[in-house]
Amino acid sequence: MTVSTPQVDKIKEVFERNFAERGELGASVSVWKDGEEILNLAQGWCDRTKQREWTADTMVPVYSATKGPASAILLMLLEENGLTPQDLVVRVWDEFPNKNATFAELMSHQSGFAALDKKASVFDYGAVIEAVEQQAPYWPLGDGHGYHPRTYGFLLEKPVRELSGKTLGEVWRERVAEPLGLDFWIGLPESEFGRVATLYPGKMDKSDLESGFYKEFNQEGTLVRKAFGSPRGLHAVQEMNKKEAWQAALPAMGGVGTARALAKFYQAAIGRIECFSHDVLEWIKTPVIQGEDRILCTPTRFTCGFQMDPLDDYGSKLRHNYGAALGAFGHPGAGGSHALGDPESGVSFAYIMNQMELAVLPGPKSLEMIAAL
């Protein structure tokens, strides 16, 4: 269903302009309100040969937009096992090296494991967990936070396996994706391979090179560089186009799905579709930490696994990645995929594409649509 409103018309206008002026190749946008989809746009091509048309059922890897759905699974299992985010991680994971860290600190990127010193492959779960257990935190608890771009998924996966006896991707399918009919996978089955679009990398311009993040990222030996380099593997965009990446079920960066599925998930995350308990909904939306991010090199604000826009000293937003509402939250993915929910208005939004931008935070292709909301 598509409802015609000034906001919807503006979103359509931006969506079309992305193709006409911003090099969009294939993309989908889904907007929901109070349990109903009110807009779904899908256009373009699944690859540059233009042999496969992009439709609403086209899926694509969404990188870190996976972190929101994955985080909700751990929160759900904590509650079911009589735990809360304020409990210590070592109650579930005996060998976790930061003995005083709570799940809330772990899930809001405070525990200091943004990078690993010991080499391990993203495809070797056991080796990564061993590397985490031997890692000294890069900063002490209480001394701020830094985004964990790649290790975060393993920090979720281990407790989920301990609490459920299953992988996070399996729990996701059984408890959320299948009941809600979500075409979003953390571990894609072979039967769905033919629906996945090809990703294409973005290009760096001068403004990117001059940003604080990219100065750190491009300098050998920095924590930023280490964070985006460990565990090893799946660094190049072309690697994310391979079935091994889709099947790896990496909760930090390996989700594959449609815009409709992500937007519908956020309807559940804001309580407009029944799925999560009252406590889990509160944990999802309650801010835990704000400040200068050691990895992203800009102020960030996190709940247990979800991002919010940071606020200034007067309570106003420093940026609007999640729209105007103070309580809106979500998570972007590298290159441009983005999704959010707003508990106050009942609106959720998701945008996916295959022509990436060179950015770790959302860019104008999605932000102009969010502004229209």
XYZ file of C-alpha atoms in Angstrom, residues 2 4 31 56 121 167 170 179 197 209 217 229 243 283 300 308 320 322-323 339 344 370:
22
model
C 1.212 3.509 -0.830
C -0.126 9.818 -0.866
C 8.244 3.295 5.158
C 10.916 -4.832 -3.881
C 39.699 -14.765 10.344
C 23.735 -19.518 16.582
C 19.261 -19.451 13.904
C 7.088 -15.156 12.802
C 22.111 -7.692 -5.960
C 40.391 12.395 2.768
C 41.810 5.132 9.004
C 40.957 -4.542 10.025
C 28.248 -16.684 -1.254
C 16.386 -1.589 26.578
C 28.009 9.274 18.871
C 20.759 7.617 18.249
C 19.775 14.274 12.086
C 17.460 9.606 12.644
C 15.189 12.520 11.822
C 17.177 1.910 8.914
C 6.807 8.578 19.265
C 14.490 10.985 6.345
